[in-house]
Amino acid sequence: MSKLSVEHLLSIKNLTKKDIELIFRTADNFKRIINQPIKKVPTLRDITIANLFFENSTRTRLSFELAEKRLSADVINFSSASSSVKKGETLIDTVNNILSMKVDMVVMRHPNPGAAEFLSRNVDALIINAGDGAHEHPTQALLDSFSIREKLGKVKGKKVVIIGDILHSRVALSNFHCLQKLGAEVRVCGPSTLMPKYLDSLGVKHFTDIKEAMSWCDVANILRIQLERQDVNYFPSLREYAMVYGTNKELLDSLEKEIVVMHPGPINRGVELSSDVADSDHSIILDQVENGVAIRMAVIYLLASKLKK
Ligand code: CP
């Protein structure tokens, strides 16, 4: 199979295992290319892509922009803070105005869950979800599983624990779908107040003891506490969270095996993760960021091949 089963990338839930494997094989090729002296291919010279960010981002925004430029697409960037959205323009009007400038594809980050799917139903462009509120962050989950495959040889059969603020995390939900489709066993660890109700329906078990979770897993994917999405306090204090659920060198040294440590970024150093682990050989955090460019090149390339020209 050389085509994705979807017209847009809105969620991992909508992808098949074959789609994910196709994205990985395509990303393998792009990773080889971007590690050569000439990092650019002329593949998407006739495509224009708009990056619409209605929420802050460092990694995802720059990674998409670089992926688009490596594919030779024309790129325009939009940030809601300096736009006419501030004057009350609707999302559909904003995007339709951008599309009338002959844009083919929209990459969008938005604070509201479902915003990317809403857009895909209401405008005539190919949409890539770059994170919609606490719903999904599909390219993050793809690059996370791709990085596990690269580090451990395969994803199938691996035990992955996702630690921390699962309730507010789009990264967690996309990772559950991606890891389960690829045959990994996934569990979570953190305070019960930060666990969503849907975990049972996905068959995801919950550790409350971080040492037990770390002893079980091959890979620990550690999430940021998303204070900006919390309307009440879900635990007594950040200091106590760090004491009970923080990952540090002492904890990793107490395990009987080596585990791989991941984090989607941005890191709250000293809260969910100590610097001596974040910057250690256990950590593949910067490999995740590197792989993000190849994964996004693959997604854009595969979706662009479906554009009617
Ligand atoms: N991982 C991630 O989405 O990071 P940014 O918010 O910086 O894009």
CSV table of C-alpha atoms and ligand atoms in Angstrom, one decimal:
chain,number,residue,atom,x,y,z
A,1,MET,CA,0.0,0.0,0.0
A,2,SER,CA,1.4,3.4,-0.9
A,3,LYS,CA,-1.5,5.7,0.0
A,4,LEU,CA,-3.0,6.7,3.3
A,5,SER,CA,-6.6,5.7,4.0
A,6,VAL,CA,-7.4,9.3,5.2
A,7,GLU,CA,-7.7,12.6,3.4
A,8,HIS,CA,-6.7,14.7,6.4
A,9,LEU,CA,-4.5,13.9,9.5
A,10,LEU,CA,-7.0,14.7,12.3
A,11,SER,CA,-6.2,12.0,14.8
A,12,ILE,CA,-4.4,8.7,15.3
A,13,LYS,CA,-7.7,7.1,16.1
A,14,ASN,CA,-8.7,7.5,12.4
A,15,LEU,CA,-5.5,5.9,11.1
A,16,THR,CA,-4.9,2.2,10.4
A,17,LYS,CA,-1.9,0.2,11.5
A,18,LYS,CA,-0.9,0.1,7.8
A,19,ASP,CA,-1.2,3.9,7.6
A,20,ILE,CA,1.2,4.2,10.5
A,21,GLU,CA,3.7,1.7,9.0
A,22,LEU,CA,3.6,3.6,5.7
A,23,ILE,CA,4.3,6.9,7.4
A,24,PHE,CA,7.3,5.2,9.2
A,25,ARG,CA,8.7,3.7,6.0
A,26,THR,CA,8.4,7.1,4.3
A,27,ALA,CA,10.0,8.9,7.3
A,28,ASP,CA,12.9,6.4,7.2
A,29,ASN,CA,13.7,7.7,3.7
A,30,PHE,CA,13.3,11.4,4.6
A,31,LYS,CA,15.5,10.9,7.7
A,32,ARG,CA,18.3,9.6,5.5
A,33,ILE,CA,17.8,12.6,3.2
A,34,ILE,CA,17.9,15.3,5.9
A,35,ASN,CA,21.1,13.8,7.3
A,36,GLN,CA,22.8,14.3,3.9
A,37,PRO,CA,24.7,17.5,3.1
A,38,ILE,CA,21.9,18.6,0.7
A,39,LYS,CA,18.8,18.2,3.0
A,40,LYS,CA,16.2,19.4,0.5
A,41,VAL,CA,14.1,17.6,-2.1
A,42,PRO,CA,12.1,19.3,-4.9
A,43,THR,CA,9.0,17.1,-4.3
A,44,LEU,CA,6.4,19.7,-3.3
A,45,ARG,CA,7.6,22.7,-5.4
A,46,ASP,CA,4.0,23.3,-6.5
A,47,ILE,CA,2.3,23.1,-3.1
A,48,THR,CA,1.6,26.0,-0.7
A,49,ILE,CA,1.1,25.3,3.0
A,50,ALA,CA,-0.3,27.6,5.8
A,51,ASN,CA,0.8,27.0,9.4
A,52,LEU,CA,-2.0,28.4,11.6
A,53,PHE,CA,-1.0,28.5,15.3
A,54,PHE,CA,-3.8,29.7,17.7
A,55,GLU,CA,-1.8,28.4,20.7
A,56,ASN,CA,1.9,28.6,21.7
A,57,SER,CA,4.4,26.2,20.2
A,58,THR,CA,8.1,25.9,19.7
A,59,ARG,CA,8.9,22.3,18.5
A,60,THR,CA,5.7,21.5,16.5
A,61,ARG,CA,5.6,24.9,14.7
A,62,LEU,CA,9.3,24.9,13.7
A,63,SER,CA,9.4,21.2,12.9
A,64,PHE,CA,6.4,21.6,10.5
A,65,GLU,CA,7.9,24.7,8.9
A,66,LEU,CA,11.3,22.9,8.4
A,67,ALA,CA,9.6,19.8,7.1
A,68,GLU,CA,7.7,21.9,4.5
A,69,LYS,CA,10.8,23.8,3.5
A,70,ARG,CA,12.8,20.5,3.2
A,71,LEU,CA,10.1,19.4,0.7
A,72,SER,CA,10.4,22.7,-1.2
A,73,ALA,CA,6.8,23.7,-0.5
A,74,ASP,CA,5.9,27.5,-0.3
A,75,VAL,CA,5.1,28.3,3.4
A,76,ILE,CA,3.1,31.0,5.1
A,77,ASN,CA,2.9,31.3,8.9
A,78,PHE,CA,0.0,32.7,10.9
A,79,SER,CA,-0.1,33.4,14.6
A,80,SER,CA,-3.4,34.3,16.2
A,81,ALA,CA,-1.8,36.9,18.5
A,82,SER,CA,-1.0,39.3,15.6
A,83,SER,CA,-4.1,38.5,13.4
A,84,SER,CA,-7.6,39.8,12.7
A,85,VAL,CA,-8.9,36.9,15.0
A,86,LYS,CA,-8.3,39.5,17.7
A,87,LYS,CA,-10.9,41.7,15.9
A,88,GLY,CA,-13.5,39.0,16.1
A,89,GLU,CA,-13.1,37.1,12.7
A,90,THR,CA,-14.3,33.5,12.8
A,91,LEU,CA,-12.1,30.5,12.2
A,92,ILE,CA,-13.8,29.6,9.0
A,93,ASP,CA,-13.6,33.2,7.6
A,94,THR,CA,-9.9,33.4,8.6
A,95,VAL,CA,-9.1,30.1,6.9
A,96,ASN,CA,-11.2,30.8,3.8
A,97,ASN,CA,-9.4,34.2,3.3
A,98,ILE,CA,-6.1,32.4,3.6
A,99,LEU,CA,-7.2,29.7,1.2
A,100,SER,CA,-8.3,32.3,-1.4
A,101,MET,CA,-4.5,33.1,-1.7
A,102,LYS,CA,-4.2,29.6,-3.3
A,103,VAL,CA,-3.1,27.6,-0.3
A,104,ASP,CA,-3.4,23.8,-0.6
A,105,MET,CA,-2.8,22.6,2.9
A,106,VAL,CA,-3.4,23.9,6.5
A,107,VAL,CA,-1.5,22.8,9.5
A,108,MET,CA,-3.4,24.0,12.6
A,109,ARG,CA,-2.8,24.1,16.4
A,110,HIS,CA,-5.9,25.2,18.3
A,111,PRO,CA,-6.9,25.3,22.0
A,112,ASN,CA,-10.3,23.7,21.3
A,113,PRO,CA,-10.7,19.9,21.0
A,114,GLY,CA,-12.3,19.1,17.7
A,115,ALA,CA,-11.2,22.3,15.9
A,116,ALA,CA,-9.2,20.5,13.2
A,117,GLU,CA,-12.1,18.1,12.4
A,118,PHE,CA,-14.5,21.1,12.4
A,119,LEU,CA,-12.3,22.9,9.9
A,120,SER,CA,-11.9,19.8,7.7
A,121,ARG,CA,-15.7,19.7,7.3
A,122,ASN,CA,-16.2,23.4,6.6
A,123,VAL,CA,-13.3,24.5,4.3
A,124,ASP,CA,-11.9,23.1,1.0
A,125,ALA,CA,-8.3,22.3,2.0
A,126,LEU,CA,-6.3,19.4,3.4
A,127,ILE,CA,-6.0,19.7,7.2
A,128,ILE,CA,-3.3,18.5,9.5
A,129,ASN,CA,-4.0,18.6,13.2
A,130,ALA,CA,-0.9,20.0,15.1
A,131,GLY,CA,-2.7,19.6,18.5
A,132,ASP,CA,-6.3,20.4,19.4
A,133,GLY,CA,-6.8,21.3,23.0
A,134,ALA,CA,-6.6,18.2,25.3
A,135,HIS,CA,-7.8,15.9,22.4
A,136,GLU,CA,-5.1,14.7,20.0
A,137,HIS,CA,-1.6,15.5,18.8
A,138,PRO,CA,-1.2,12.9,16.0
A,139,THR,CA,2.3,13.9,14.7
A,140,GLN,CA,3.7,13.9,18.3
A,141,ALA,CA,2.5,10.3,18.8
A,142,LEU,CA,3.9,9.2,15.4
A,143,LEU,CA,7.3,10.7,16.2
A,144,ASP,CA,7.2,9.1,19.7
A,145,SER,CA,6.5,5.6,18.4
A,146,PHE,CA,9.0,6.1,15.5
A,147,SER,CA,11.6,7.0,18.1
A,148,ILE,CA,10.8,3.9,20.2
A,149,ARG,CA,11.1,1.8,17.0
A,150,GLU,CA,14.5,3.4,16.2
A,151,LYS,CA,15.9,2.9,19.8
A,152,LEU,CA,14.5,-0.6,20.6
A,153,GLY,CA,14.1,-2.1,17.0
A,154,LYS,CA,10.3,-2.4,17.2
A,155,VAL,CA,7.3,-1.1,19.1
A,156,LYS,CA,5.3,-4.4,19.2
A,157,GLY,CA,5.6,-6.1,22.6
A,158,LYS,CA,7.2,-3.1,24.3
A,159,LYS,CA,5.9,-1.9,27.6
A,160,VAL,CA,5.4,1.9,27.7
A,161,VAL,CA,4.3,3.9,30.7
A,162,ILE,CA,3.0,7.4,30.3
A,163,ILE,CA,3.5,9.4,33.5
A,164,GLY,CA,1.8,12.5,34.8
A,165,ASP,CA,-1.0,14.8,33.6
A,166,ILE,CA,-2.9,12.4,31.4
A,167,LEU,CA,-6.2,14.3,32.0
A,168,HIS,CA,-5.1,17.4,30.1
A,169,SER,CA,-2.9,15.7,27.6
A,170,ARG,CA,-3.5,15.4,23.8
A,171,VAL,CA,-0.1,13.6,23.6
A,172,ALA,CA,-1.3,10.8,25.9
A,173,LEU,CA,-4.5,10.1,24.0
A,174,SER,CA,-2.7,10.0,20.6
A,175,ASN,CA,0.0,7.8,22.1
A,176,PHE,CA,-2.5,5.3,23.5
A,177,HIS,CA,-4.0,4.9,20.1
A,178,CYS,CA,-0.7,4.7,18.2
A,179,LEU,CA,1.1,2.3,20.7
A,180,GLN,CA,-1.9,0.0,20.9
A,181,LYS,CA,-2.3,-0.1,17.1
A,182,LEU,CA,1.4,-1.0,16.8
A,183,GLY,CA,1.1,-3.8,19.5
A,184,ALA,CA,2.8,-2.2,22.5
A,185,GLU,CA,1.4,-2.5,26.0
A,186,VAL,CA,0.6,0.9,27.5
A,187,ARG,CA,-0.1,1.9,31.1
A,188,VAL,CA,-0.2,5.2,33.0
A,189,CYS,CA,1.2,6.5,36.3
A,190,GLY,CA,0.2,9.6,38.2
A,191,PRO,CA,-2.2,11.0,40.7
A,192,SER,CA,-5.8,9.6,40.3
A,193,THR,CA,-7.1,13.2,40.0
A,194,LEU,CA,-5.1,13.5,36.7
A,195,MET,CA,-6.5,10.3,35.1
A,196,PRO,CA,-9.3,10.6,32.6
A,197,LYS,CA,-12.4,8.4,32.8
A,198,TYR,CA,-11.8,6.9,29.3
A,199,LEU,CA,-8.8,4.8,30.4
A,200,ASP,CA,-10.9,1.7,31.2
A,201,SER,CA,-12.5,1.8,27.8
A,202,LEU,CA,-9.0,1.7,26.2
A,203,GLY,CA,-7.9,-1.0,28.6
A,204,VAL,CA,-5.1,1.2,30.0
A,205,LYS,CA,-4.1,0.2,33.5
A,206,HIS,CA,-3.0,2.8,36.2
A,207,PHE,CA,0.0,2.7,38.5
A,208,THR,CA,0.0,5.0,41.5
A,209,ASP,CA,3.5,4.0,42.5
A,210,ILE,CA,6.2,5.4,40.2
A,211,LYS,CA,8.8,2.8,41.3
A,212,GLU,CA,6.4,0.0,40.4
A,213,ALA,CA,5.6,1.7,37.0
A,214,MET,CA,9.3,2.2,36.2
A,215,SER,CA,10.2,-1.4,37.2
A,216,TRP,CA,7.4,-2.7,34.8
A,217,CYS,CA,8.2,-0.6,31.7
A,218,ASP,CA,10.8,-0.6,28.9
A,219,VAL,CA,10.0,3.1,28.1
A,220,ALA,CA,8.8,5.9,30.3
A,221,ASN,CA,7.1,8.8,28.4
A,222,ILE,CA,7.0,11.6,31.0
A,223,LEU,CA,4.5,14.4,30.5
A,224,ARG,CA,4.5,18.1,31.6
A,225,ILE,CA,2.0,19.2,34.2
A,226,GLN,CA,-0.3,21.5,32.1
A,227,LEU,CA,-0.9,24.3,34.6
A,228,GLU,CA,-2.5,26.4,31.8
A,229,ARG,CA,-5.3,23.9,31.3
A,230,GLN,CA,-6.0,23.4,35.1
A,231,ASP,CA,-8.9,25.4,36.5
A,232,VAL,CA,-8.5,23.8,40.0
A,233,ASN,CA,-5.5,22.3,41.9
A,234,TYR,CA,-5.3,18.5,41.1
A,235,PHE,CA,-2.5,17.9,43.7
A,236,PRO,CA,-1.2,19.8,46.7
A,237,SER,CA,1.8,21.5,45.2
A,238,LEU,CA,4.4,21.2,42.5
A,239,ARG,CA,7.1,20.4,45.1
A,240,GLU,CA,5.0,17.5,46.4
A,241,TYR,CA,4.2,16.3,42.8
A,242,ALA,CA,8.0,16.2,42.1
A,243,MET,CA,8.6,14.3,45.3
A,244,VAL,CA,6.0,11.6,44.6
A,245,TYR,CA,5.9,11.4,40.7
A,246,GLY,CA,9.1,13.1,39.6
A,247,THR,CA,11.7,11.1,37.7
A,248,ASN,CA,15.2,11.5,38.9
A,249,LYS,CA,18.6,9.7,38.7
A,250,GLU,CA,18.1,8.1,42.2
A,251,LEU,CA,14.9,6.5,41.0
A,252,LEU,CA,16.5,5.2,37.7
A,253,ASP,CA,19.6,3.9,39.6
A,254,SER,CA,17.3,1.9,41.9
A,255,LEU,CA,15.9,-0.1,39.0
A,256,GLU,CA,17.3,-3.5,38.0
A,257,LYS,CA,17.3,-2.6,34.3
A,258,GLU,CA,17.9,0.3,31.9
A,259,ILE,CA,14.8,2.1,30.6
A,260,VAL,CA,14.4,4.6,27.9
A,261,VAL,CA,13.1,8.1,29.0
A,262,MET,CA,11.0,10.3,26.7
A,263,HIS,CA,9.3,13.7,27.0
A,264,PRO,CA,7.4,15.5,24.3
A,265,GLY,CA,8.6,18.9,25.7
A,266,PRO,CA,8.5,21.5,26.9
A,267,ILE,CA,10.1,20.1,30.1
A,268,ASN,CA,9.4,21.6,33.6
A,269,ARG,CA,12.9,20.8,34.8
A,270,GLY,CA,12.8,19.7,38.5
A,271,VAL,CA,9.1,19.0,38.5
A,272,GLU,CA,8.2,16.0,36.4
A,273,LEU,CA,11.9,15.3,35.3
A,274,SER,CA,15.3,16.2,36.8
A,275,SER,CA,18.0,17.6,34.6
A,276,ASP,CA,20.4,14.7,35.5
A,277,VAL,CA,17.9,12.4,33.7
A,278,ALA,CA,16.7,14.7,30.9
A,279,ASP,CA,20.4,15.2,29.8
A,280,SER,CA,21.5,11.6,30.4
A,281,ASP,CA,22.0,8.6,28.1
A,282,HIS,CA,18.6,7.3,29.2
A,283,SER,CA,16.9,10.2,27.5
A,284,ILE,CA,16.0,10.2,23.8
A,285,ILE,CA,14.2,13.6,24.0
A,286,LEU,CA,16.3,15.3,21.4
A,287,ASP,CA,16.1,12.2,19.1
A,288,GLN,CA,12.3,12.7,19.3
A,289,VAL,CA,12.7,16.3,18.2
A,290,GLU,CA,15.0,15.3,15.3
A,291,ASN,CA,12.5,12.5,14.2
A,292,GLY,CA,9.7,15.0,14.3
A,293,VAL,CA,10.9,16.7,11.1
A,294,ALA,CA,11.1,13.3,9.1
A,295,ILE,CA,7.7,12.2,10.4
A,296,ARG,CA,6.1,15.5,9.4
A,297,MET,CA,7.8,15.4,6.0
A,298,ALA,CA,6.3,11.9,5.5
A,299,VAL,CA,2.8,13.0,6.6
A,300,ILE,CA,2.8,16.1,4.4
A,301,TYR,CA,4.3,14.2,1.4
A,302,LEU,CA,1.7,11.3,1.7
A,303,LEU,CA,-1.3,13.7,2.1
A,304,ALA,CA,-0.1,16.0,-0.7
A,305,SER,CA,0.0,13.0,-3.1
A,306,LYS,CA,-3.8,13.0,-2.7
A,307,LEU,CA,-4.3,16.6,-3.8
A,308,LYS,CA,-6.3,17.0,-7.0
A,309,LYS,CA,-4.2,19.3,-9.2
B,1,CP,N1,5.7,18.7,21.9
B,1,CP,C1,5.1,19.9,21.6
B,1,CP,O1,4.0,19.9,21.0
B,1,CP,O2,5.8,21.0,21.8
B,1,CP,P1,5.4,22.5,21.4
B,1,CP,O3,4.2,22.8,22.3
B,1,CP,O4,6.6,23.3,21.7
B,1,CP,O5,5.0,22.4,20.0
